[in-house]
Short mmCIF file of C-alpha atoms and ligand atoms in Angstrom, two decimals:
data_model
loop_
_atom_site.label_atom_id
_atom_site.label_comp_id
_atom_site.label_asym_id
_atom_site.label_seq_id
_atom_site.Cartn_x
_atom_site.Cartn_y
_atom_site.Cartn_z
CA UNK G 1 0.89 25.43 2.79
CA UNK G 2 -1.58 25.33 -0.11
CA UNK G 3 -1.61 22.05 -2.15
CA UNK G 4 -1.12 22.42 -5.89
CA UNK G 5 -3.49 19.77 -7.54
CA UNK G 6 -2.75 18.68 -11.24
CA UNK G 7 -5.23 16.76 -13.23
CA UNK G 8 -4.39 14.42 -15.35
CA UNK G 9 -5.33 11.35 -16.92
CA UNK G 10 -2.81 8.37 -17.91
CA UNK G 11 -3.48 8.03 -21.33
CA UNK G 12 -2.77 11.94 -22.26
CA UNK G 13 -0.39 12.57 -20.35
CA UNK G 14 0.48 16.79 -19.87
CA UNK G 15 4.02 17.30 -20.11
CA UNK G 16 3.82 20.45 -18.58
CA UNK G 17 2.34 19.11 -15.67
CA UNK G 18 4.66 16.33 -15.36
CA UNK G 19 7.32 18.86 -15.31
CA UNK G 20 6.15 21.16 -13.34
CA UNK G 21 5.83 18.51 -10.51
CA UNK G 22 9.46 17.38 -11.24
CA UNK G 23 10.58 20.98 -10.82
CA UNK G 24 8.84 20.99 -6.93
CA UNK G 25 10.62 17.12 -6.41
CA UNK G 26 14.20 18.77 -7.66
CA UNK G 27 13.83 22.18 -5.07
CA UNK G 28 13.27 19.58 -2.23
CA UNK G 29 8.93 19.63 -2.17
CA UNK G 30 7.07 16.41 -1.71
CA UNK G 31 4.72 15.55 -3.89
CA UNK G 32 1.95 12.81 -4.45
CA UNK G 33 1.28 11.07 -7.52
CA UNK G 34 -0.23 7.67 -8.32
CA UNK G 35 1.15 4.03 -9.02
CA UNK G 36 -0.72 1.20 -10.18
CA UNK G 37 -0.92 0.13 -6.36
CA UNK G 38 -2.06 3.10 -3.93
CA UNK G 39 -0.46 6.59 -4.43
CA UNK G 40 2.93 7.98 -3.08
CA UNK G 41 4.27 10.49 -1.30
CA UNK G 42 7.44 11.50 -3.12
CA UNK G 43 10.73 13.49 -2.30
CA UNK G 44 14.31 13.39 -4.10
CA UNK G 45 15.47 10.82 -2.31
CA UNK G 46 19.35 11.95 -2.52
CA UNK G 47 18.49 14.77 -0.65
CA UNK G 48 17.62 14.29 3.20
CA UNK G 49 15.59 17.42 3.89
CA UNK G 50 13.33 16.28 1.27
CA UNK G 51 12.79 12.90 2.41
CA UNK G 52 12.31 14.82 5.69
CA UNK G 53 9.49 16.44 4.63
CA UNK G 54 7.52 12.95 4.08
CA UNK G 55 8.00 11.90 7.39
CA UNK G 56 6.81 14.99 9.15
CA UNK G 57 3.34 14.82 6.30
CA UNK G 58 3.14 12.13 7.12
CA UNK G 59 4.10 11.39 11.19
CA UNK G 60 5.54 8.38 9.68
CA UNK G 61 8.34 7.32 12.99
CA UNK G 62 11.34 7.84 12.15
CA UNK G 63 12.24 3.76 12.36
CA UNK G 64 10.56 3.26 9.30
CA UNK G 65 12.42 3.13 5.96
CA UNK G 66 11.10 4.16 2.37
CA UNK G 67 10.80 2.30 -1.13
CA UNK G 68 13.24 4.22 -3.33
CA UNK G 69 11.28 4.54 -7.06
CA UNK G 70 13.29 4.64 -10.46
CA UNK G 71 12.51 4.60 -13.91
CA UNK G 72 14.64 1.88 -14.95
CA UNK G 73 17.12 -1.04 -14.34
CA UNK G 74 19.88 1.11 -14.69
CA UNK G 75 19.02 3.50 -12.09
CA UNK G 76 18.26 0.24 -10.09
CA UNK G 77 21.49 -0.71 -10.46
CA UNK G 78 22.93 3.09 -9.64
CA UNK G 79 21.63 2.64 -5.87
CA UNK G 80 22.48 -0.80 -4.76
CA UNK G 81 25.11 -3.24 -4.74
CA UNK G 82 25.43 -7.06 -4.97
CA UNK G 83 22.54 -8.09 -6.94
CA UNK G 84 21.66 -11.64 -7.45
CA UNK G 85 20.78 -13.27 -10.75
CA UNK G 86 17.37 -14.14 -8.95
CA UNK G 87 16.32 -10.40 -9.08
CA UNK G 88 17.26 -10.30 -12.22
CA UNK G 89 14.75 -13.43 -13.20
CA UNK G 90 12.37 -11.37 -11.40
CA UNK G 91 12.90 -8.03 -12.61
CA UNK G 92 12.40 -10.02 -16.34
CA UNK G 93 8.65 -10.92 -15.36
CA UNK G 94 7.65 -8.42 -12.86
CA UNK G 95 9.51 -5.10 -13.20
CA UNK G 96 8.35 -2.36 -14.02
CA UNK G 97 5.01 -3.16 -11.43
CA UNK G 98 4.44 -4.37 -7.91
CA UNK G 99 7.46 -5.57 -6.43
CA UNK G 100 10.13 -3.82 -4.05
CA UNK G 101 13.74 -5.62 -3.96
CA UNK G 102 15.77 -5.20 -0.23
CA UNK G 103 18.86 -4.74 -1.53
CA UNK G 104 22.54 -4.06 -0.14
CA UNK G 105 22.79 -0.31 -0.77
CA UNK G 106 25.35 1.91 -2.07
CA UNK G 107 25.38 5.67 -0.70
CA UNK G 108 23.51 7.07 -3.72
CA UNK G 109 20.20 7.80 -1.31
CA UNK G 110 20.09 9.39 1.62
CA UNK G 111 20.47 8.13 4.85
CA UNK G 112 17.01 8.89 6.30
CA UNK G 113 15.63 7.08 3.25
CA UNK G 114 17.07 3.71 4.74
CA UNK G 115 16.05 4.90 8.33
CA UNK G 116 19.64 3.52 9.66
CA UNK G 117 19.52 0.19 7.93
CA UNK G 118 22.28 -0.99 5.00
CA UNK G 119 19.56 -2.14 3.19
CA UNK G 120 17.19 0.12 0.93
CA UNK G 121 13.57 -1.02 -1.07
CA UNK G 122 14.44 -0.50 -5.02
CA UNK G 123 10.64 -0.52 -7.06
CA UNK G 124 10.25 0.01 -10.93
CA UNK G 125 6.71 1.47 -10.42
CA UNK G 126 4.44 0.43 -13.93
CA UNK G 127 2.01 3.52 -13.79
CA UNK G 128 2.69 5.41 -16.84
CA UNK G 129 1.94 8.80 -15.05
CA UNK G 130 4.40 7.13 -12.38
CA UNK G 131 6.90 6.11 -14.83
CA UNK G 132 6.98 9.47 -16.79
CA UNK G 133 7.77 11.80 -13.42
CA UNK G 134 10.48 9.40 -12.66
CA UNK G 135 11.75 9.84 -16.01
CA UNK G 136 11.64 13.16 -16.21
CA UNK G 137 13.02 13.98 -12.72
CA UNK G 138 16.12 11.31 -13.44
CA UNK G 139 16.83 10.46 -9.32
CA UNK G 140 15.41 7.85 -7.14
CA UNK G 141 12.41 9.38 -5.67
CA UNK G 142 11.72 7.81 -2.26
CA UNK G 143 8.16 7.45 -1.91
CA UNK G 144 5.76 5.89 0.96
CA UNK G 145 2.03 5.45 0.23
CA UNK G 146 0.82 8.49 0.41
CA UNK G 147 -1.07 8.59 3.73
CA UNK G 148 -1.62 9.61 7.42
CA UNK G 149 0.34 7.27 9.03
CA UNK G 150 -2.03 3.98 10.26
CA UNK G 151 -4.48 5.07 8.09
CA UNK G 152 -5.40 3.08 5.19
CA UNK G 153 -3.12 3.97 2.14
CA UNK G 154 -4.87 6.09 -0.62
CA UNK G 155 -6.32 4.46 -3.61
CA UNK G 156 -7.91 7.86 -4.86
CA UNK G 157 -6.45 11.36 -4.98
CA UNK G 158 -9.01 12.20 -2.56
CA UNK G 159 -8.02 9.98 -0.09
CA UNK G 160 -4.77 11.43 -0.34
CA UNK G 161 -6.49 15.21 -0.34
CA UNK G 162 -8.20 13.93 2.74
CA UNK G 163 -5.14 13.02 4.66
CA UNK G 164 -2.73 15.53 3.75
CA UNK G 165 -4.39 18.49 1.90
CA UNK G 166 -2.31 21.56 3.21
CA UNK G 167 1.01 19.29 4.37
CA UNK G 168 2.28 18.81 0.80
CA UNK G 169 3.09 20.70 -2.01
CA UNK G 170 1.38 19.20 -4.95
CA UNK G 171 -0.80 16.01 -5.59
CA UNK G 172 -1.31 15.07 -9.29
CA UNK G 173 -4.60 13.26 -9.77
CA UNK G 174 -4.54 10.72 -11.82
CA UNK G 175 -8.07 8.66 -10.86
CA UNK G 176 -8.10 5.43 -9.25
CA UNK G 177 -5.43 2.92 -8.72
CA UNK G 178 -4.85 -0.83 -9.88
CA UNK G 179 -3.99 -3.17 -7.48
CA UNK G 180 -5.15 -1.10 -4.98
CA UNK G 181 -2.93 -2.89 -2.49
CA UNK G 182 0.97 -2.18 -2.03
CA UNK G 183 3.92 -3.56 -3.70
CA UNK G 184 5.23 -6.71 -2.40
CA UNK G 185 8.26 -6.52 -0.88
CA UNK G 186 10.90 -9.12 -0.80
CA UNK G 187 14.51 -9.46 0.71
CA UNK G 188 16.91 -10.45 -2.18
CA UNK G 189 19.92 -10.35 0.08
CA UNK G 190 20.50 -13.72 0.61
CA UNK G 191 20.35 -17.17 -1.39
CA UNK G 192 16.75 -17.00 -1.58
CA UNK G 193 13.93 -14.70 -1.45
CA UNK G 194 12.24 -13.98 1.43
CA UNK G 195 8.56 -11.69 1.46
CA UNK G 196 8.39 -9.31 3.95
CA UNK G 197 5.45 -8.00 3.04
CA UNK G 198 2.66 -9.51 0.75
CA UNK G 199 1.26 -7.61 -2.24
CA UNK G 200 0.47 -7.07 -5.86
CA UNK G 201 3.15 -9.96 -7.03
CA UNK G 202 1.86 -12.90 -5.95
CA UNK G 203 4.20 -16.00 -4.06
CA UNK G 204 2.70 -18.29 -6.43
CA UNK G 205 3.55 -15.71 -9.09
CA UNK G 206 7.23 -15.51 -7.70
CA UNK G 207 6.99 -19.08 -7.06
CA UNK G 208 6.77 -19.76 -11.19
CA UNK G 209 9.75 -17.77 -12.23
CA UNK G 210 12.31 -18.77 -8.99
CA UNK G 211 11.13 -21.65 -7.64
CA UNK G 212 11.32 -21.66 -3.25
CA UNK G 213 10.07 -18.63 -1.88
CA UNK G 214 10.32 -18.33 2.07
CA UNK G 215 7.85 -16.16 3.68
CA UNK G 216 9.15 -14.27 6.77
CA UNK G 217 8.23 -15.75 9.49
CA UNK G 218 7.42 -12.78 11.35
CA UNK G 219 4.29 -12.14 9.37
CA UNK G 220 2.32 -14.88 10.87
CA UNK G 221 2.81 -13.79 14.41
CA UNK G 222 3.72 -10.63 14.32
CA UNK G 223 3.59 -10.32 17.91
CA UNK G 224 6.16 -12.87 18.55
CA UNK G 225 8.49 -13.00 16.26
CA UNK G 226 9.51 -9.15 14.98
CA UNK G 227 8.59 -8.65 11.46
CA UNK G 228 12.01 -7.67 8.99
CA UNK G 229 9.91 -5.10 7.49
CA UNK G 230 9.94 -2.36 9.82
CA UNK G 231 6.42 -0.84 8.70
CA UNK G 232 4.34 -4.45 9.19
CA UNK G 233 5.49 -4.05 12.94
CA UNK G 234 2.79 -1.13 13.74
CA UNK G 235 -1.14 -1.06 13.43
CA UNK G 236 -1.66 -0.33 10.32
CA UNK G 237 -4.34 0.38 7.86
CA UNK G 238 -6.58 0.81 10.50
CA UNK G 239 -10.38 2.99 9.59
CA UNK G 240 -11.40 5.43 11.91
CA UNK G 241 -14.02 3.12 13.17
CA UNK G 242 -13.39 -0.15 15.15
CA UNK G 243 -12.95 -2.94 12.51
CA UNK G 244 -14.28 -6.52 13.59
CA UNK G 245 -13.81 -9.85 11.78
CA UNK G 246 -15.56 -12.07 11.03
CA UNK G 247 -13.92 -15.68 10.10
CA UNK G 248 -17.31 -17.65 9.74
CA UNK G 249 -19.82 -18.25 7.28
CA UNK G 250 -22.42 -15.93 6.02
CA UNK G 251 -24.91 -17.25 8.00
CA UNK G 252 -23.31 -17.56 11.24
CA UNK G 253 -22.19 -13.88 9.81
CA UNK G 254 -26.06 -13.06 9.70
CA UNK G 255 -26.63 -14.14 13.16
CA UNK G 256 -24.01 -12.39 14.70
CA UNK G 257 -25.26 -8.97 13.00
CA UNK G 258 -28.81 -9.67 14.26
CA UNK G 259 -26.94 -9.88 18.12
CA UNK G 260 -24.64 -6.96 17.83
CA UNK G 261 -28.10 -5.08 16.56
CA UNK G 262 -30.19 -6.44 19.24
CA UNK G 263 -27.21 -4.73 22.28
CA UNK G 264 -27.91 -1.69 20.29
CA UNK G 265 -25.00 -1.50 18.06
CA UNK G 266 -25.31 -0.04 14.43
CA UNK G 267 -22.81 -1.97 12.73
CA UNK G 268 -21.54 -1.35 8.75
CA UNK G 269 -20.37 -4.40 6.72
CA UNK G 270 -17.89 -4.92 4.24
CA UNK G 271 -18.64 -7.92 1.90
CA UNK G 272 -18.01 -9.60 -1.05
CA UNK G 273 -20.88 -9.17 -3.77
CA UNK G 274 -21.64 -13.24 -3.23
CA UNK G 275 -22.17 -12.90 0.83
CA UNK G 276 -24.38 -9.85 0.52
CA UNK G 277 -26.71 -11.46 -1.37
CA UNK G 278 -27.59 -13.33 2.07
CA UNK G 279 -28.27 -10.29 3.69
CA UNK G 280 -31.44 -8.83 2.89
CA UNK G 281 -29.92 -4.39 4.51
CA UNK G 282 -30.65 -5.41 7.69
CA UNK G 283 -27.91 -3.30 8.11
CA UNK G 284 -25.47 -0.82 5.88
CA UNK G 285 -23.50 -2.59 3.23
CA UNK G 286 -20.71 -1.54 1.30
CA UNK G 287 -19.48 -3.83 -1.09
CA UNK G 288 -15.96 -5.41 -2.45
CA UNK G 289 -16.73 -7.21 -5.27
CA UNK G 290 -16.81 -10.27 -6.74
CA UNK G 291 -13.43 -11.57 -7.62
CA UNK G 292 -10.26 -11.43 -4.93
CA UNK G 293 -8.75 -8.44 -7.37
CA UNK G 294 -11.80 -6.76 -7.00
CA UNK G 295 -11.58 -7.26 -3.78
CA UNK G 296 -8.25 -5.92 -3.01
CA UNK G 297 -8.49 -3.26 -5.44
CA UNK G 298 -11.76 -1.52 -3.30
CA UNK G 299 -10.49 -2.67 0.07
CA UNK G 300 -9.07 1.02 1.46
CA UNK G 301 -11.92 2.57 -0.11
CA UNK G 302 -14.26 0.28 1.75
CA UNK G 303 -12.25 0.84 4.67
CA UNK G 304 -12.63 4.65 4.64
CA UNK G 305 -16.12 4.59 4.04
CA UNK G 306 -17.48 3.87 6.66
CA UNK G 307 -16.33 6.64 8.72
CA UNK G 308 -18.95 8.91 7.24
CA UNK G 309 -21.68 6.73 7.77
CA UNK G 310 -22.71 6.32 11.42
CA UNK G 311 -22.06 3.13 12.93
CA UNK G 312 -20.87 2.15 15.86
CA UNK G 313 -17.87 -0.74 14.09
CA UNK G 314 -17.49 -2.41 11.08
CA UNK G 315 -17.72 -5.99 10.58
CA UNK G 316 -15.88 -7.69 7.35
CA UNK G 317 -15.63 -10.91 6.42
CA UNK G 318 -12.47 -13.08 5.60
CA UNK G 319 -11.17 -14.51 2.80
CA UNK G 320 -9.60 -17.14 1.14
CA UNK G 321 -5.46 -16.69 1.14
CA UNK G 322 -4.94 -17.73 -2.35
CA UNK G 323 -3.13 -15.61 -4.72
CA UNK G 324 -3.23 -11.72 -3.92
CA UNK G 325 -6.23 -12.88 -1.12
CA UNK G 326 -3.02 -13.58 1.20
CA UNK G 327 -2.16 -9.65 0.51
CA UNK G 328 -6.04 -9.20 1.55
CA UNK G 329 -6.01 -10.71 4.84
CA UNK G 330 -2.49 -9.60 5.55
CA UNK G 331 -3.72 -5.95 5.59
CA UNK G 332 -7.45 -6.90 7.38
CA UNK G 333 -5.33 -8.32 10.13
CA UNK G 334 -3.18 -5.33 10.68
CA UNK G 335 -6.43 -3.53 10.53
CA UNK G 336 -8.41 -5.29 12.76
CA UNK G 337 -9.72 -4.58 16.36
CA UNK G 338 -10.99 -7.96 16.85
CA UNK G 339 -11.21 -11.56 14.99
CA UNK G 340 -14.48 -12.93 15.85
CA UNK G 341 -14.32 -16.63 15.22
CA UNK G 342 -17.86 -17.47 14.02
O1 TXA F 401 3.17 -0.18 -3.50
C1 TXA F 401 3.98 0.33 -2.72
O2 TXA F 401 4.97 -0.28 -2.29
C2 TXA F 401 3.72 1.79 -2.30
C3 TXA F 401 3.84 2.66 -3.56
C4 TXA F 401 3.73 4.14 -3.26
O3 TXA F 401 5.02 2.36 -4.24
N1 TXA F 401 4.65 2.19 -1.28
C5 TXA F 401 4.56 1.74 -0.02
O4 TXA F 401 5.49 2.28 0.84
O5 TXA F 401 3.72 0.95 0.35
P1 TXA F 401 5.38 2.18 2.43
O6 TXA F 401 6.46 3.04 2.92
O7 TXA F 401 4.01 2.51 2.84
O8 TXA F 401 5.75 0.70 2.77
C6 TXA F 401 7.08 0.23 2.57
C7 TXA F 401 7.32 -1.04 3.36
C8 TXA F 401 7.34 -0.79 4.85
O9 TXA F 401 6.72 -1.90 5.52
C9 TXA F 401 8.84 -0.73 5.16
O10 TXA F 401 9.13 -1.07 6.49
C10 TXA F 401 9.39 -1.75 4.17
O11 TXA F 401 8.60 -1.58 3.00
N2 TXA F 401 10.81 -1.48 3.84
C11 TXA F 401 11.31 -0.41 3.18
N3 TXA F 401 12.66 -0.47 3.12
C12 TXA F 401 13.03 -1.60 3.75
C13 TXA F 401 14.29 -2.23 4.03
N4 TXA F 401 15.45 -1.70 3.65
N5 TXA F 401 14.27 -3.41 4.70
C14 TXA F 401 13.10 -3.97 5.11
N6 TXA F 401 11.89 -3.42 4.86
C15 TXA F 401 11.84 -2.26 4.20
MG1 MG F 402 2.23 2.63 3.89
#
């Protein structure tokens, strides 16, 4: 299949372009296009040969349901049932942008969207280029990030031409994402909200406009107890070379580097601006950033660096789990081979 690529950039946005890609979602294509967290792989998401499509592009198991996008509350409010005033707090401060409601749903979407479950993800995406496909196409357009399956999701249009150049029909390019991390995704079905998955919205952020949030308790031992999110249940996220971390401080860091060198290992790192600055390229560095948004805005890039550089694994360190840093280690666990306790 050859991949139609549109150019554009968010602040002139091509109409033409726009539609054109709306005209492939309508006929049943999938197509990619960014959001302000990583990009998505989108099909109508009424029709269930579509959605299809983005599992096979993907080899995304079959178990694993998709975030239904719209343009507005309205449409919102066209797919699910039994909303409570909670979401409607939240929608107030947060919607359009990075958060995905669990809802009760109606039978707007199609079946395979929901992978079984009476549940479907509902997400007012804040991307203008985003925004204006979903306007123009006027249907929920289910849409998973828009990568190989256990890769790390695509904060580039070449990450996503890397993936799944010749599996889709079109990818619009529309330069680097925001966040850089997904949506977080909460459960609004009962009394109180419950994240599944950590993201771009914040629990202190949630916290402020609904008071208690719970956090599932299947994200801390994901092992043990099974996760309510299907998709935080399998590795995830993972680079193509063995990902270590690292848990102690820059100098026990340091030390550990000079050992792994010493067996023979060529090892990358992924740091923080701050922690490099203790390492004087005694081995190849890629760095994050200063701030935790930095951070978690250049972590999948980081992560699919190193595969072209040759080392043997990658060593990162950890960080704190303040703010959208608990979205940060969330994904670095999922990703990890090993935690090294230093
Ligand atoms: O930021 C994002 O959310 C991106 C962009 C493209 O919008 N999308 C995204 O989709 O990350 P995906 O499919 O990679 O992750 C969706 C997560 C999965 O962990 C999935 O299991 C969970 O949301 N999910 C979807 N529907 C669900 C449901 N009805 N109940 C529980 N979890 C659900
Ligand atoms: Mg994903």
């Amino acid at each position: 299949m050859h991949t139609k690529v549109w150019k554009i950039n968010s602040i002139n946005i091509i109409k033409k372009d726009i539609q054109e890609a709306a005209d492939m979602l309508k006929e049943g294509d999938v197509v990619a296009f960014p959001t302000e967290t990583v990009y998505g792989l989108g099909a109508d998401a009424t029709n269930a040969s579509a959605v299809r499509k983005i599992f096979e592009a993907k080899g995304r198991p079959q178990d694993n349901p998709l975030i239904a996008h719209v343009a507005s509350v309205a449409q919102l409010e066209g797919i699910v049932t039994n909303i409570p005033d909670y979401v409607y707090t939240l929608i107030e401060a947060f919607s359009p942008g990075p958060l995905t409601y669990i809802l009760p749903a109606n039978d707007s979407c199609a079946d395979n969207v929901k992978a079984g479950l009476s549940t479907i993800g509902v997400r007012i995406p804040s991307h203008p280029i985003a925004l204006h496909l979903l306007e123009t196409i006027g249907r929920p357009v289910a849409a998973p990030s828009a990568n190989v399956s256990g890769k790390p999701s695509p904060t580039t249009a070449n990450h996503v031409y890397e993936d799944l150049n010749g599996r889709i029909a079109g990818l619009i390019d529309g330069g680097q994402t925001g966040v850089g991390l997904e949506s977080t995704v909460i459960d609004c079905t009962g009394d109180v909200p419950i994240i599944l998955r950590p993201g771009g919205v914040t629990k202190e952020q949630l916290e402020l406009e609904v008071g208690t949030v719970m956090m599932d308790p299947g994200l801390a031992t994901a092992s043990v107890n099974r996760p309510k999110a299907p998709g935080m249940k399998y590795k995830h996220y993972a680079p193509e070379v063995p990902l270590y971390l690292f848990t102690g401080s820059g100098e026990a860091m340091k030390e550990f580097v000079d050992k792994e060198k010493q067996a023979g290992n060529r090892v990358g790192l992924l740091l923080s601006n701050q922690t490099a600055e203790l390492f004087q390229a005694n081995a190849p560095i890629h760095l994050l950033g200063e701030s935790i948004e930095e951070i978690a805005s250049s972590l999948y890039d980081g992560l699919r660096f190193f595969k072209q550089a040759n080392v043997d694994k990658i060593i990162c360190e950890t960080f704190s789990e303040k703010g959208i840093g608990q979205a940060v280690m969330n994904r670095l666990r999922k990703a990890a081979d090993r935690v090294i306790e230093g």
